[in-house]
Short mmCIF file of C-alpha atoms in Angstrom, two decimals:
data_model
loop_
_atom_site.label_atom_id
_atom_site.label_comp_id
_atom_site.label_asym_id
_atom_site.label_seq_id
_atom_site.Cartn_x
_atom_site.Cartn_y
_atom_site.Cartn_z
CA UNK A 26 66.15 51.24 -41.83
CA UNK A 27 64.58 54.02 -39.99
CA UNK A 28 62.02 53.36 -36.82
CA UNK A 29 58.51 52.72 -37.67
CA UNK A 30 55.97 55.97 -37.76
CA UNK A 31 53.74 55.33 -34.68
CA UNK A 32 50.60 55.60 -36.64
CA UNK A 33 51.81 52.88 -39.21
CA UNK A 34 51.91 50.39 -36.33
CA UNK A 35 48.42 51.12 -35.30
CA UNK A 36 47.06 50.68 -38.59
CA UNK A 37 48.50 47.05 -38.58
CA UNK A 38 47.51 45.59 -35.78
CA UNK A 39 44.12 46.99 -36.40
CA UNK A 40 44.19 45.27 -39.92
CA UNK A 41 45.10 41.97 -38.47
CA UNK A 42 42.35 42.33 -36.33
CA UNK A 43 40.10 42.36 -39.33
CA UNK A 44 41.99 39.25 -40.29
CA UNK A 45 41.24 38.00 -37.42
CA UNK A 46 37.43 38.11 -37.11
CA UNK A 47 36.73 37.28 -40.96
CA UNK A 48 38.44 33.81 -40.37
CA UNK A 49 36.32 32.90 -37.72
CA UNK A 50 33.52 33.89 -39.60
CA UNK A 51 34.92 31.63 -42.64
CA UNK A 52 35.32 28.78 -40.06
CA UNK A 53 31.78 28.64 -38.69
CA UNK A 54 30.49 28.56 -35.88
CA UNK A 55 33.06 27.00 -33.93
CA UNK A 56 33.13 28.00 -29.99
CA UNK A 57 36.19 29.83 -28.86
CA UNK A 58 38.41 28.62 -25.61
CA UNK A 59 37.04 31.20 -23.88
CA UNK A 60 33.67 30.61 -24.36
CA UNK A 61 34.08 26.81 -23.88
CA UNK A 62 32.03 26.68 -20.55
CA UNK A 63 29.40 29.41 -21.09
CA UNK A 64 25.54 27.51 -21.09
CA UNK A 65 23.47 29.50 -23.20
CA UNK A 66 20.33 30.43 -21.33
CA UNK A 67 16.71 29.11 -21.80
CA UNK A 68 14.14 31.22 -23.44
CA UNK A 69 11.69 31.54 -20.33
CA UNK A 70 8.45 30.37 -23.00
CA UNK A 71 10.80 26.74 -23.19
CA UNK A 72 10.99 26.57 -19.37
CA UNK A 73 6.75 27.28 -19.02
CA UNK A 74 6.52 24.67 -21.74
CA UNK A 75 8.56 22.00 -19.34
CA UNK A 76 6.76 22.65 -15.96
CA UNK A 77 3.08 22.39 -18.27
CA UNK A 78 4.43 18.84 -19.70
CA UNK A 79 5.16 17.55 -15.89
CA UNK A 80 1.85 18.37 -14.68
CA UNK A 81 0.21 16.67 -17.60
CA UNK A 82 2.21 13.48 -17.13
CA UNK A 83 1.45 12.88 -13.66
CA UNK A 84 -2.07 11.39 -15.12
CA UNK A 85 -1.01 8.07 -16.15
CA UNK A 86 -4.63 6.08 -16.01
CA UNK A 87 -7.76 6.64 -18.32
CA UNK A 88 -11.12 5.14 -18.59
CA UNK A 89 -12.40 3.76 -21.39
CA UNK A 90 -13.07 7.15 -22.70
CA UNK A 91 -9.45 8.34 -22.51
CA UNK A 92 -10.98 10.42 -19.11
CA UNK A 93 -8.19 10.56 -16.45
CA UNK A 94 -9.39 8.49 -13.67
CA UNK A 95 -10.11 9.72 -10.15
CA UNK A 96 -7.91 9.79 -7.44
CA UNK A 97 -9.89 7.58 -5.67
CA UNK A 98 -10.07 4.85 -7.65
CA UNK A 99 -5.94 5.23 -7.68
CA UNK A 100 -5.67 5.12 -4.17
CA UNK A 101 -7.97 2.20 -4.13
CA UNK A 102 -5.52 0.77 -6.72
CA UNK A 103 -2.79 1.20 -5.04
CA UNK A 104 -4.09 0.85 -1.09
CA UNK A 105 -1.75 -2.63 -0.48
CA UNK A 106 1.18 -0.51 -1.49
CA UNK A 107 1.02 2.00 1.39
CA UNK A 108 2.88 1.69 4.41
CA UNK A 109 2.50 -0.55 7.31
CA UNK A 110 -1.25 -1.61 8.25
CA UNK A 111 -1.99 -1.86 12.11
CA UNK A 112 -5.98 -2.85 12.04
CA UNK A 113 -7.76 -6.08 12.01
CA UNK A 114 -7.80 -9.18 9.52
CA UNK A 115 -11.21 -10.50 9.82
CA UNK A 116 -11.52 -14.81 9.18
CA UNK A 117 -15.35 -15.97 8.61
CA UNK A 118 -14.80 -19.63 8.56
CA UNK A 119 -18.54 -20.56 7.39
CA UNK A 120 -17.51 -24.39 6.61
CA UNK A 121 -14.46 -26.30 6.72
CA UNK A 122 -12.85 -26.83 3.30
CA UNK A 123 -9.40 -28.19 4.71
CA UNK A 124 -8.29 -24.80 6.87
CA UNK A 125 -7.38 -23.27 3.33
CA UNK A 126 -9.06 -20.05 4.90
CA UNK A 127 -7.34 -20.04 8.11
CA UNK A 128 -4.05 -20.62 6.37
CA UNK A 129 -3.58 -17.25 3.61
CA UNK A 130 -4.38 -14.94 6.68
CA UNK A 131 -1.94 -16.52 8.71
CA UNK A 132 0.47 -16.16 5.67
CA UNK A 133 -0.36 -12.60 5.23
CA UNK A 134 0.21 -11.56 9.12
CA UNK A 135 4.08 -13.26 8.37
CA UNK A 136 4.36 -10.22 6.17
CA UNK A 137 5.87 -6.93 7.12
CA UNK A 138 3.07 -4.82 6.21
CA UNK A 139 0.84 -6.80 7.72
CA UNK A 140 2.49 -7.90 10.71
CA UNK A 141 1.10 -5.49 13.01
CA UNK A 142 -2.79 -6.52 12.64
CA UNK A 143 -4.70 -8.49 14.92
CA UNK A 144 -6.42 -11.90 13.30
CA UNK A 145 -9.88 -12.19 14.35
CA UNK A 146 -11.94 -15.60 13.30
CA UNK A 147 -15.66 -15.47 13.23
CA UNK A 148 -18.16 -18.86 12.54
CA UNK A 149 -21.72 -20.03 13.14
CA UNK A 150 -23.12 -21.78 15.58
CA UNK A 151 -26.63 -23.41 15.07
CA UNK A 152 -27.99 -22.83 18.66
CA UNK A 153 -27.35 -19.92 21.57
CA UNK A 154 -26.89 -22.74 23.94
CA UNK A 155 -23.32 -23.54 22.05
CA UNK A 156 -21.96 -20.90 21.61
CA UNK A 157 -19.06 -21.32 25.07
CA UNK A 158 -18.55 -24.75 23.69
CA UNK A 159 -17.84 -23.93 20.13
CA UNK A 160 -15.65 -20.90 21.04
CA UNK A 161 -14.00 -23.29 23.03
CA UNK A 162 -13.34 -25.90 20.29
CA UNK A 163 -11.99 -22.96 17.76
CA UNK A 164 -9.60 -21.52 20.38
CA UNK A 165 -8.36 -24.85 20.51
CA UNK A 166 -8.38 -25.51 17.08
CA UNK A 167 -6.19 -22.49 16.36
CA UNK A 168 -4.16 -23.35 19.38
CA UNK A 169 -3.32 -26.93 17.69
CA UNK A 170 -2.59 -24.91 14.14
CA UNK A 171 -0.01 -22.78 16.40
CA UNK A 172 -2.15 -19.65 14.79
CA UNK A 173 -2.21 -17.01 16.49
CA UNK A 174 -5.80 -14.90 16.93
CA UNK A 175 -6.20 -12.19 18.80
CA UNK A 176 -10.69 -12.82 19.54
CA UNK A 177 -13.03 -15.27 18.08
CA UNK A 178 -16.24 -14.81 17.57
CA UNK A 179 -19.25 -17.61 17.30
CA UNK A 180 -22.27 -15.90 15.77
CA UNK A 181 -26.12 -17.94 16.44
CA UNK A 182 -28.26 -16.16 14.95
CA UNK A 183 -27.29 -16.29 11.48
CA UNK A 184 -31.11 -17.44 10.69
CA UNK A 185 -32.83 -14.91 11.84
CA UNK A 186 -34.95 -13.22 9.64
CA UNK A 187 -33.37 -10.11 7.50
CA UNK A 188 -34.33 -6.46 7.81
CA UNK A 189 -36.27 -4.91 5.04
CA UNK A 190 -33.37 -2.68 3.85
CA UNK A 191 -31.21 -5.60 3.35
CA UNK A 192 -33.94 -7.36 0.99
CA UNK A 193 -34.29 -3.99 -0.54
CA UNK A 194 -30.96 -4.01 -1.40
CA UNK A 195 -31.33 -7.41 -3.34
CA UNK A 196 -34.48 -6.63 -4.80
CA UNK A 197 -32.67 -3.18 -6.53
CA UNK A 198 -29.54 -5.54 -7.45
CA UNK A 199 -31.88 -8.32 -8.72
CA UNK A 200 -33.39 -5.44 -10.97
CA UNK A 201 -30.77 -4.37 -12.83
CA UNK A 202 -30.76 -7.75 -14.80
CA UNK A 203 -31.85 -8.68 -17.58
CA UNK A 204 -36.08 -9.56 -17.27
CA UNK A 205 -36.00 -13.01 -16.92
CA UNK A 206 -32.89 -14.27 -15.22
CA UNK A 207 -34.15 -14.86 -12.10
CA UNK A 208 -37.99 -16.42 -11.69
CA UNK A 209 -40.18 -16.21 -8.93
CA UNK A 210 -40.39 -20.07 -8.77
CA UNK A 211 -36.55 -19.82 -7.67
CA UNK A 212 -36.47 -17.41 -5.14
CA UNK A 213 -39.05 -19.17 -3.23
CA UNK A 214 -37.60 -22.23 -4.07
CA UNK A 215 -34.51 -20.65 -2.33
CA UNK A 216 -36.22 -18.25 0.04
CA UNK A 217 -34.48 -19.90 3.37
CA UNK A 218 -30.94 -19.45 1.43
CA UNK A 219 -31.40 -15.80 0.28
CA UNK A 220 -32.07 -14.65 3.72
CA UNK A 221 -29.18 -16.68 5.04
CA UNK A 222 -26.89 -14.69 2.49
CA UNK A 223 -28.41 -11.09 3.19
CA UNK A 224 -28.15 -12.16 7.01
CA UNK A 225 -24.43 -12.90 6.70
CA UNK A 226 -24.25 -9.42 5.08
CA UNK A 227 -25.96 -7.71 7.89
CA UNK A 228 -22.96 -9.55 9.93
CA UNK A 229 -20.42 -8.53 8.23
CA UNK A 230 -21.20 -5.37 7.84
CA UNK A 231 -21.58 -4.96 11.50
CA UNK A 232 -18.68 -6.46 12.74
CA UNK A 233 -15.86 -5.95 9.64
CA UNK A 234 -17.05 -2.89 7.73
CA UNK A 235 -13.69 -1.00 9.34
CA UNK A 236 -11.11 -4.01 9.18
CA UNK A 237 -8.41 -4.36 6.73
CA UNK A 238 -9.17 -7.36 4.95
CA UNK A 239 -11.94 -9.96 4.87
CA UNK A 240 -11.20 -13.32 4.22
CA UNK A 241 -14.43 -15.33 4.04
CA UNK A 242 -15.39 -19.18 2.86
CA UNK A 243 -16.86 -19.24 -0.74
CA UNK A 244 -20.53 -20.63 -0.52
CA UNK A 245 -21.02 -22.76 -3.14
CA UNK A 246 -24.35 -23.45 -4.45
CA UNK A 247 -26.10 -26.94 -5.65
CA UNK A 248 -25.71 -27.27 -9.42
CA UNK A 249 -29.29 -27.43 -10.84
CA UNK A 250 -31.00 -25.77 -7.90
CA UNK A 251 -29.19 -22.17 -8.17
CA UNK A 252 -29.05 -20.23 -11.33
CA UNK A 253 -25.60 -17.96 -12.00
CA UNK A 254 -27.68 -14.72 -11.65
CA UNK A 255 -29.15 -15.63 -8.46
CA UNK A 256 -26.00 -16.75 -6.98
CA UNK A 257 -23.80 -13.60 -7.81
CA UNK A 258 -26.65 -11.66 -6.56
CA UNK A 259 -25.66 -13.09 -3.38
CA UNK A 260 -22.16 -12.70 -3.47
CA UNK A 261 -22.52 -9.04 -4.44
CA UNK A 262 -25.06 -7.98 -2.20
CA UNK A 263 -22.49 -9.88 0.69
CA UNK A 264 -19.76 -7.98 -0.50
CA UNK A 265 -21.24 -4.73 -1.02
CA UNK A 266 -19.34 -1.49 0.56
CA UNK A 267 -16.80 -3.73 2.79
CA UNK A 268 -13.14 -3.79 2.56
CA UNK A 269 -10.92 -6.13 0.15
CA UNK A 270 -12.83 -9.05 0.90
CA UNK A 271 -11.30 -12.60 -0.49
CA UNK A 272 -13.66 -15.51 -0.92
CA UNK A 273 -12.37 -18.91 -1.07
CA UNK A 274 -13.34 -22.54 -0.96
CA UNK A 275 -10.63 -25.26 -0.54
CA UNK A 276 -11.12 -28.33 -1.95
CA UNK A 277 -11.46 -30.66 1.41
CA UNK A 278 -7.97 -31.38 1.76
CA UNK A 279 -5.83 -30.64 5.33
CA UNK A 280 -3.70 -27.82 4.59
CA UNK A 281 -3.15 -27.24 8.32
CA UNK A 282 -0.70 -29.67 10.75
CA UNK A 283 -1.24 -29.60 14.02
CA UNK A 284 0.32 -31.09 17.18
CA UNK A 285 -1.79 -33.89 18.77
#
């Protein structure tokens, strides 16, 4: 046989060529080896469309009208989940109801996040004249708990008449109710207790307005002589613009050992 004509052998590889490419066309779409590591690139519109979605999801509460909420209210959600606090945890111990409000603040400065903040205990004293000895007798008090304190506070003059902003304050809480819930007959049948209560609120608001935490004794009102309205007027016009503030009101029992 004679040698093959040059051009012949060009024309055949070119046709298997076009073998070639029409059976990977018959086969699909199947990748090559070569091709095995290529990433196909994303259309830029798909990649605006993925940085929109992540701003949107960062709103994760809504109000009752599907509004996202503030950021204030968030941070006020989420305030005891912050780092370490270094300010003041503020005791009023208005009655004794076992120590029950002595104790959780003790608890709480055993905590890492709290562990830094100074306890402060503040109570009443009926009469100026008592006030060294009654200091005296809650220093010791504490001392025989083994709680540590860092001040404490006896207040006298929690009966002194309260300023006319303060009752203004109640009367623009007390008329927001419903017409009716609270009579005339009962506020002056508990005049001397309402201005106790908007007193204490002058107090606290004075002295604990910038602390932490409040932990104060739960007053608890005379069944038949208070009505519900009345009383959480009180509590809410205590309570009004101060920090976390936790009532409670033990039941009488000793949670507290002490060394005698």
């Amino acid at each position: 046989m004679g040698e093959p004509i040059e051009g012949e052998e060009v024309k055949d590889v070119k046709a298997l060529e076009g073998e070639t490419d029409s059976n990977n066309e018959r086969k699909g779409s199947e990748p090559s080896d070569e091709g095995a590591d290529v990433v196909p690139e994303v259309p830029k519109f798909l990649q605006r469309q993925r940085t929109r979605t992540r701003t949107i999801s960062r709103s994760v509460y809504h109000d009752s009208e599907g509004n996202p909420v503030s950021k204030d209210i968030i941070s006020d959600m989420n305030q005891f989940q912050s780092t370490k606090r270094s300010g003041n945890i503020d005791v009023w111990w208005l009655y004794d109801d076992g120590g029950l409000t002595l104790l959780l603040p003790y608890i709480l400065t055993t905590r890492q996040q709290f562990s830094d903040c100074k306890l402060r205990v503040f109570t009443l004293a009926n009469r100026k004249d008592e006030l060294d000895r009654e200091t005296r007798n809650m220093a010791a008090l504490l001392a025989k708990f083994r709680i540590e304190f860092s001040s404490v506070v006896v207040i006298p003059d929690v009966t002194k008449r309260a300023s006319d902003a303060s009752r203004a304050r109640l009367d623009i809480l007390m008329a927001k109710l419903p017409e009716g819930s609270i009579t005339e007959e009962e506020l002056l049948a508990n005049k001397e207790k309402t201005n106790r209560h908007l007193r204490l609120s002058e107090l606290l608001q004075g002295h604990s307005k910038d602390s932490e935490i409040i932990f104060m004794t739960l007053p608890m009102p005379r069944k038949g002589h208070v009505s519900a309205p009345l009383y959480l007027a009180w509590l809410d016009v205590m309570t009004e613009n101060l920090p976390p503030t936790l009532l409670i009101r033990g039941n009488q029992t000793s949670v507290l050992t002490f060394y005698s």
